[in-house]
Short mmCIF file of C-alpha atoms and ligand atoms in Angstrom, two decimals:
data_model
loop_
_atom_site.label_atom_id
_atom_site.label_comp_id
_atom_site.label_asym_id
_atom_site.label_seq_id
_atom_site.Cartn_x
_atom_site.Cartn_y
_atom_site.Cartn_z
CA MET A 173 8.02 -87.74 -6.98
CA ASN A 174 11.10 -86.39 -8.76
CA GLN A 175 10.38 -83.48 -9.92
CA ARG A 176 13.56 -82.97 -12.15
CA GLY A 177 12.50 -86.24 -14.48
CA ASN A 178 15.95 -86.96 -14.96
CA ASP A 179 15.97 -91.19 -15.08
CA GLY A 180 18.82 -92.28 -12.94
CA ASP A 181 18.78 -89.30 -10.17
CA PRO A 182 18.23 -90.84 -7.30
CA VAL A 183 15.21 -90.04 -4.88
CA VAL A 184 17.42 -88.80 -1.79
CA SER A 185 20.72 -87.17 -1.73
CA LEU A 186 22.65 -86.82 1.29
CA VAL A 187 25.02 -83.84 1.58
CA LEU A 188 27.82 -83.88 3.93
CA PRO A 189 30.03 -81.21 4.71
CA THR A 190 33.28 -82.80 5.94
CA TYR A 191 36.37 -81.26 7.26
CA ARG A 192 39.32 -83.75 8.71
CA GLU A 193 37.27 -86.14 9.41
CA GLU A 194 39.44 -88.88 8.14
CA ALA A 195 39.03 -90.93 11.39
CA GLY A 196 35.20 -90.76 11.32
CA ILE A 197 34.02 -90.70 7.83
CA ASP A 198 33.99 -94.44 7.01
CA HIS A 199 31.82 -95.16 10.12
CA ALA A 200 29.69 -92.32 9.29
CA LEU A 201 29.50 -93.82 5.85
CA ASP A 202 28.66 -96.84 6.70
CA GLU A 203 25.92 -96.02 9.37
CA ILE A 204 24.19 -93.77 6.60
CA VAL A 205 24.26 -96.13 3.84
CA ARG A 206 23.11 -99.32 6.46
CA VAL A 207 19.86 -96.98 7.01
CA MET A 208 19.51 -95.72 3.75
CA GLU A 209 19.03 -99.29 2.48
CA GLY A 210 16.61 -99.86 5.01
CA VAL A 211 14.29 -97.11 4.06
CA GLY A 212 14.25 -98.54 0.16
CA GLU A 213 14.59 -95.48 -1.70
CA SER A 214 17.09 -94.63 -4.26
CA PHE A 215 19.77 -92.13 -2.70
CA GLU A 216 23.48 -90.79 -3.09
CA ILE A 217 25.83 -89.21 -0.56
CA VAL A 218 27.53 -86.32 -1.72
CA VAL A 219 30.63 -85.78 0.55
CA VAL A 220 31.89 -82.12 0.10
CA ASP A 221 35.25 -82.37 1.89
CA ASP A 222 36.17 -78.72 2.79
CA GLY A 223 39.66 -78.61 1.80
CA SER A 224 40.89 -81.16 4.47
CA ARG A 225 44.61 -81.72 4.57
CA ASP A 226 44.29 -85.06 6.12
CA ALA A 227 43.08 -88.28 4.04
CA THR A 228 39.63 -87.28 4.62
CA PHE A 229 39.50 -87.36 0.57
CA GLU A 230 41.29 -90.12 0.07
CA ARG A 231 38.90 -92.47 2.15
CA VAL A 232 36.14 -90.65 0.26
CA ARG A 233 37.90 -91.31 -3.22
CA LEU A 234 38.49 -95.53 -2.14
CA ARG A 235 34.73 -95.41 -1.06
CA ALA A 236 33.31 -93.86 -4.21
CA ALA A 237 35.43 -96.66 -6.21
CA ARG A 238 33.45 -98.91 -4.37
CA ASP A 239 29.94 -97.72 -4.82
CA PRO A 240 28.59 -95.20 -7.25
CA ARG A 241 26.45 -93.95 -4.87
CA VAL A 242 29.03 -91.86 -2.92
CA ARG A 243 30.10 -88.87 -4.74
CA GLY A 244 32.95 -86.45 -3.32
CA LEU A 245 33.73 -83.25 -4.34
CA ARG A 246 37.08 -81.59 -2.80
CA PHE A 247 37.39 -77.99 -2.60
CA SER A 248 40.66 -75.97 -3.04
CA ARG A 249 40.87 -75.19 0.11
CA ASN A 250 39.27 -74.42 3.70
CA PHE A 251 35.78 -72.45 2.46
CA GLY A 252 33.81 -72.98 5.87
CA LYS A 253 30.70 -75.23 6.36
CA GLU A 254 28.26 -72.95 4.82
CA ALA A 255 29.94 -72.95 1.45
CA ALA A 256 30.43 -76.75 1.78
CA LEU A 257 26.51 -76.87 2.36
CA SER A 258 26.01 -74.63 -1.08
CA ALA A 259 28.47 -76.90 -3.05
CA GLY A 260 26.86 -80.16 -1.59
CA LEU A 261 23.27 -78.60 -2.44
CA ALA A 262 24.00 -77.45 -6.12
CA ALA A 263 25.38 -80.53 -6.88
CA ALA A 264 22.51 -83.13 -5.07
CA ARG A 265 20.07 -84.64 -7.96
CA GLY A 266 17.77 -85.95 -5.60
CA SER A 267 14.03 -84.99 -5.21
CA ALA A 268 14.89 -84.68 -1.72
CA VAL A 269 18.15 -83.47 -0.16
CA VAL A 270 19.06 -83.91 3.49
CA THR A 271 21.82 -81.90 4.89
CA MET A 272 23.66 -83.52 7.79
CA ASP A 273 26.77 -83.39 9.53
CA ALA A 274 29.22 -86.00 8.99
CA ASP A 275 30.67 -86.78 12.32
CA LEU A 276 27.67 -88.84 13.20
CA GLN A 277 25.92 -86.07 15.84
CA HIS A 278 23.15 -85.75 13.37
CA PRO A 279 22.21 -89.52 13.91
CA PRO A 280 20.97 -91.21 10.75
CA ALA A 281 18.56 -93.47 12.62
CA LEU A 282 16.45 -90.20 12.00
CA LEU A 283 16.48 -90.58 8.18
CA PRO A 284 13.29 -92.72 7.83
CA ALA A 285 11.16 -90.47 9.98
CA MET A 286 12.39 -87.53 8.00
CA ILE A 287 11.89 -89.16 4.55
CA GLU A 288 8.50 -90.21 5.90
CA ALA A 289 7.31 -86.75 6.91
CA TRP A 290 8.45 -85.34 3.34
CA HIS A 291 6.31 -88.45 1.66
CA GLN A 292 3.36 -86.45 3.71
CA GLY A 293 3.73 -83.48 2.38
CA ALA A 294 6.45 -81.38 3.87
CA LYS A 295 8.72 -79.47 2.07
CA ILE A 296 11.43 -78.85 4.55
CA VAL A 297 11.75 -81.28 7.44
CA HIS A 298 13.77 -79.40 10.29
CA ALA A 299 15.44 -81.95 12.91
CA VAL A 300 15.45 -79.72 15.96
CA LYS A 301 17.57 -80.33 18.98
CA ARG A 302 16.02 -81.57 22.18
CA SER A 303 19.16 -81.86 24.10
CA ARG A 304 22.64 -80.78 23.04
CA GLY A 305 24.71 -84.02 23.60
CA ASN A 306 28.14 -83.02 25.75
CA ASP A 307 27.99 -79.17 24.99
CA GLY A 308 29.20 -77.71 27.88
CA PRO A 309 27.72 -74.62 29.78
CA LEU A 310 29.72 -71.90 28.02
CA VAL A 311 28.66 -73.38 24.71
CA ARG A 312 25.00 -73.92 25.50
CA LEU A 313 24.80 -69.75 26.75
CA ARG A 314 26.76 -68.96 23.64
CA ALA A 315 23.91 -70.43 22.06
CA ARG A 316 21.08 -68.99 23.83
CA LEU A 317 22.61 -65.28 23.26
CA PHE A 318 22.92 -65.84 20.28
CA ASN A 319 19.06 -67.38 19.21
CA GLY A 320 17.84 -64.57 21.43
CA LEU A 321 19.43 -61.84 19.49
CA MET A 322 18.36 -63.44 16.00
CA LEU A 323 15.01 -63.66 17.60
CA ARG A 324 14.51 -60.20 18.79
CA LEU A 325 16.77 -58.34 15.93
CA GLY A 326 15.78 -60.52 12.88
CA GLY A 327 12.52 -62.09 13.61
CA ILE A 328 13.80 -65.87 13.26
CA ASP A 329 13.59 -68.09 15.83
CA LEU A 330 16.48 -70.52 15.63
CA GLU A 331 15.83 -72.12 19.15
CA GLU A 332 17.47 -75.47 19.07
CA ALA A 333 17.61 -75.29 14.94
CA SER A 334 20.46 -77.21 13.38
CA ASP A 335 22.18 -77.79 9.83
CA PHE A 336 20.35 -81.23 9.93
CA LYS A 337 17.47 -80.67 7.32
CA LEU A 338 15.22 -82.27 4.55
CA LEU A 339 14.47 -80.00 1.71
CA ASP A 340 12.28 -80.81 -0.86
CA ARG A 341 13.84 -80.16 -4.56
CA VAL A 342 11.81 -77.16 -4.93
CA VAL A 343 13.56 -75.51 -1.72
CA ALA A 344 16.78 -76.94 -2.89
CA ASP A 345 16.14 -75.40 -5.89
CA VAL A 346 15.27 -71.94 -4.42
CA LEU A 347 18.22 -71.80 -2.22
CA VAL A 348 20.43 -72.96 -5.10
CA HIS A 349 19.13 -71.05 -7.57
CA ARG A 350 17.03 -68.07 -6.17
CA LEU A 351 19.03 -66.84 -3.09
CA PRO A 352 22.62 -65.36 -5.15
CA GLU A 353 23.94 -63.92 -1.83
CA ARG A 354 27.39 -65.28 -1.29
CA LYS A 355 28.16 -65.38 2.50
CA ARG A 356 25.42 -67.53 3.33
CA PHE A 357 23.78 -68.49 6.75
CA TYR A 358 21.98 -71.89 5.98
CA ARG A 359 19.77 -72.22 8.98
CA GLY A 360 18.67 -68.87 8.70
CA LEU A 361 17.69 -69.23 5.00
CA ALA A 362 15.98 -72.60 5.45
CA ALA A 363 13.89 -70.57 7.92
CA TRP A 364 13.35 -67.51 5.84
CA VAL A 365 11.92 -69.58 2.83
CA GLY A 366 8.70 -70.15 4.34
CA TYR A 367 6.75 -73.58 2.81
CA PRO A 368 5.13 -76.35 4.65
CA THR A 369 7.30 -78.12 7.03
CA ALA A 370 7.71 -80.20 9.66
CA GLU A 371 10.15 -80.76 12.83
CA ILE A 372 11.29 -83.83 14.63
CA PRO A 373 13.30 -83.54 17.64
CA PHE A 374 16.71 -85.36 18.17
CA ASP A 375 19.35 -85.54 20.87
CA VAL A 376 22.81 -84.24 19.51
CA ALA A 377 24.89 -87.13 20.02
CA ALA A 378 28.45 -86.91 21.21
CA ARG A 379 31.08 -87.08 19.02
CA PRO A 380 32.45 -90.22 18.36
CA VAL A 381 36.04 -89.35 17.26
CA GLY A 382 38.05 -86.03 16.73
CA ALA A 383 36.73 -82.54 17.78
CA SER A 384 34.59 -79.90 16.94
CA ARG A 385 36.32 -77.71 14.46
CA TRP A 386 34.92 -74.35 15.25
CA SER A 387 36.99 -71.69 16.79
CA ILE A 388 35.19 -68.71 18.87
CA VAL A 389 36.37 -66.41 15.84
CA ARG A 390 34.52 -68.31 13.45
CA LEU A 391 31.40 -68.74 15.32
CA ALA A 392 31.74 -65.19 15.99
CA ASP A 393 31.97 -64.14 12.47
CA LEU A 394 29.01 -66.53 11.71
CA ALA A 395 27.09 -64.88 14.15
CA ILE A 396 27.60 -61.58 12.45
CA THR A 397 26.89 -63.15 8.85
CA ALA A 398 23.54 -64.21 10.46
CA LEU A 399 22.63 -61.24 11.98
CA VAL A 400 23.52 -58.51 8.82
CA SER A 401 22.33 -60.70 6.16
CA PHE A 402 18.81 -61.18 8.24
CA THR A 403 18.21 -58.20 9.89
CA SER A 404 19.16 -54.29 9.74
CA ALA A 405 17.83 -53.53 13.37
CA PRO A 406 21.34 -52.89 14.50
CA LEU A 407 21.63 -50.14 12.24
CA ARG A 408 18.54 -48.41 13.72
CA ILE A 409 20.52 -49.02 17.36
CA VAL A 410 22.91 -46.08 15.74
CA THR A 411 20.17 -43.98 15.46
CA VAL A 412 18.99 -44.68 19.22
CA LEU A 413 22.41 -43.97 20.12
CA GLY A 414 22.29 -40.84 18.21
CA LEU A 415 18.88 -39.72 20.10
CA LEU A 416 20.50 -40.72 23.36
CA THR A 417 23.16 -38.59 23.07
CA LEU A 418 21.05 -35.69 21.85
CA ALA A 419 19.23 -35.70 24.85
CA LEU A 420 22.06 -35.67 27.36
CA SER A 421 23.29 -32.72 25.21
CA GLY A 422 19.63 -31.09 26.07
CA LEU A 423 20.26 -31.76 29.75
CA LEU A 424 24.05 -30.81 29.64
CA ILE A 425 23.21 -27.34 27.73
CA MET A 426 20.57 -26.54 30.20
CA ASP A 427 22.35 -26.61 33.21
CA THR A 428 25.08 -25.05 31.31
CA LEU A 429 22.91 -22.19 30.91
CA TRP A 430 21.55 -22.02 34.54
CA SER A 431 24.87 -21.92 35.76
CA TRP A 432 26.17 -19.09 33.69
CA LEU A 433 22.89 -17.28 34.35
CA HIS A 434 23.55 -17.21 37.84
CA GLY A 435 27.14 -16.04 37.52
CA ARG A 436 28.96 -19.13 38.20
CA ALA A 437 31.98 -20.25 36.17
CA VAL A 438 31.15 -22.91 34.11
CA SER A 439 32.23 -25.99 35.65
CA GLY A 440 33.32 -29.20 35.36
CA PHE A 441 36.23 -30.66 33.63
CA ALA A 442 35.00 -34.20 34.77
CA THR A 443 31.84 -33.19 32.66
CA ILE A 444 33.86 -32.55 29.45
CA ILE A 445 35.92 -35.71 29.86
CA LEU A 446 32.71 -37.71 30.40
CA THR A 447 30.90 -36.40 27.80
CA LEU A 448 33.59 -36.60 25.40
CA LEU A 449 34.34 -40.46 26.23
CA ILE A 450 30.52 -41.12 26.14
CA ILE A 451 30.37 -39.34 22.59
CA GLY A 452 33.02 -41.16 21.52
CA SER A 453 32.19 -44.29 22.22
CA PHE A 454 29.03 -44.05 20.62
CA ILE A 455 30.42 -43.06 17.61
CA MET A 456 32.78 -45.79 17.36
CA ILE A 457 30.18 -48.13 18.18
CA SER A 458 27.99 -46.93 15.47
CA LEU A 459 30.97 -46.90 13.05
CA GLY A 460 31.87 -50.38 13.59
CA ILE A 461 27.99 -51.12 13.00
CA ILE A 462 27.96 -49.48 9.80
CA GLY A 463 31.23 -51.25 9.03
CA GLU A 464 29.73 -54.26 9.23
CA TYR A 465 27.09 -53.86 6.76
CA ILE A 466 29.70 -52.22 4.16
CA SER A 467 31.87 -55.18 4.94
CA LYS A 468 28.80 -57.02 3.70
CA ILE A 469 28.19 -55.43 0.99
CA TYR A 470 31.73 -55.04 -0.43
CA GLU A 471 32.30 -59.03 -0.20
CA GLU A 472 28.75 -59.36 -2.08
CA VAL A 473 29.91 -57.10 -4.53
CA LYS A 474 33.11 -58.40 -5.46
CA HIS A 475 31.40 -61.21 -6.98
CA ARG A 476 33.87 -63.81 -6.09
CA PRO A 477 32.85 -67.35 -6.03
CA HIS A 478 32.45 -68.59 -2.27
CA TYR A 479 34.01 -71.72 -2.72
CA LEU A 480 36.79 -73.39 -5.63
CA VAL A 481 36.55 -77.03 -6.40
CA SER A 482 39.85 -78.93 -6.99
CA ASP A 483 38.81 -82.49 -7.21
CA SER A 484 35.75 -84.53 -7.28
CA VAL A 485 34.91 -88.29 -7.87
CA ASN A 486 31.76 -89.98 -9.44
CA PHE A 487 31.26 -86.32 -11.07
CA ASP A 488 31.08 -87.57 -14.72
CA GLY A 489 27.93 -87.40 -16.70
CA ALA A 490 26.04 -84.44 -17.36
CA ARG A 491 26.04 -82.87 -14.06
CA SER A 492 29.63 -82.98 -13.41
CA ALA A 493 32.18 -81.05 -11.48
CA ALA A 494 35.05 -79.86 -13.36
CA PRO A 495 37.89 -79.13 -11.45
CA ASP A 496 37.39 -75.40 -12.62
CA PRO A 497 33.94 -74.61 -11.46
CA TYR A 498 34.23 -71.80 -14.19
CA SER A 499 34.13 -74.17 -17.02
CA ARG A 500 31.50 -75.73 -16.08
CA PRO A 501 28.61 -73.58 -14.21
CA ILE A 502 26.61 -76.17 -12.26
CA LEU A 503 28.90 -76.06 -9.48
CA SER A 504 29.13 -72.06 -9.22
CA PRO A 505 25.12 -71.31 -9.62
CA GLN A 506 26.10 -68.05 -8.06
CA GLN A 507 28.10 -67.43 -11.24
N1 UDP B 59 33.04 -78.58 8.84
C1 UDP B 59 33.13 -78.37 7.58
N2 UDP B 59 34.11 -77.06 7.54
C2 UDP B 59 34.56 -76.28 8.28
C3 UDP B 59 34.22 -77.03 9.76
C4 UDP B 59 33.23 -77.97 10.06
O1 UDP B 59 32.51 -78.58 6.18
O2 UDP B 59 35.25 -75.34 8.16
C5 UDP B 59 31.87 -79.82 8.70
C6 UDP B 59 32.62 -80.97 10.14
O3 UDP B 59 33.18 -81.93 8.84
C7 UDP B 59 31.17 -81.41 10.46
C8 UDP B 59 30.27 -80.19 10.59
O4 UDP B 59 30.67 -79.19 9.46
O5 UDP B 59 30.73 -82.51 9.38
C9 UDP B 59 29.97 -79.95 11.79
O6 UDP B 59 31.42 -79.43 12.26
P1 UDP B 59 32.00 -80.05 13.74
O7 UDP B 59 31.22 -81.02 14.33
O8 UDP B 59 32.94 -79.63 13.93
O9 UDP B 59 30.77 -78.85 14.54
P2 UDP B 59 29.80 -78.89 15.53
O10 UDP B 59 29.20 -80.11 15.84
O11 UDP B 59 30.28 -78.31 16.92
O12 UDP B 59 28.65 -77.88 15.18
MG1 MG B 60 29.60 -82.20 14.82
#
């Protein structure tokens, strides 16, 4: 099954993006280890500390000293969950790679079924949300709006999708090596690659400790990244706005000519103001949409790495994570 064929590589890698989880990380690792020991496949846990300033990485370091299956990476600062996922995928050595949250909202109890589905031949196993834990109505509405927009504009169905997934080595390699974009939207990319998939429903557990770290600004940023990287449909909205204005001006021209021919003074200060305002806002919106795409192009052409690793534990050996990812390219595959 192990397609990399390196002796000593585990069968399953579990990738945990982690940010300020000092209160819960030990318990989460306990749970995951307990479930995985029941599965009976060799495994490793790659904890990517997304630049937490609390004791998260110290906890991981202590754990890794006792248990060689636990490996830890630490970012030099907070680069975001998407970056942490990328780093974890790049570092994982298993024939199957599972990405899951470190707060136990993605229940480890699902792991045996996911691994079983993989053995049955699925290259991607999506864990899909059946219920949304203790999410409030506002969060639900937000998710609904976003998923609808993605489906309509991008043609990608993310309804109830989560970042809890198992990827076969083939798919993990595609994500790491073949998709060079910097700003990523893991959920969408995993749907985009295709391959035989399986779905397993789960109930999002309530967060045992701590609080969600996502601010509304971050979520909006993720939504824009998702839209802009998966579809150019918003650009078409600009064209539609242009056509609308054209139709509007046609009507106005006719009206003006009509009045003029009948010897009436061309009326309507109000009309002028209204037209100006409407056209003005159309232009601003269009510039904004185009601007989003340009900013994404700008970010991509800068070719900056999307994370920097400042520390690591249990990463010695061939695929090691040096503190400076530039010196050992394996952890910055985008270089
Ligand atoms: N996370 C991360 N970087 C961040 C924010 C969150 O790595 O900047 C991790 C976090 O530690 C957790 C997962 O991403 O393992 C999901 O985050 P959270 O539980 O805060 O979000 P939610 O469950 O509300 O989606
Ligand atoms: Mg969570």
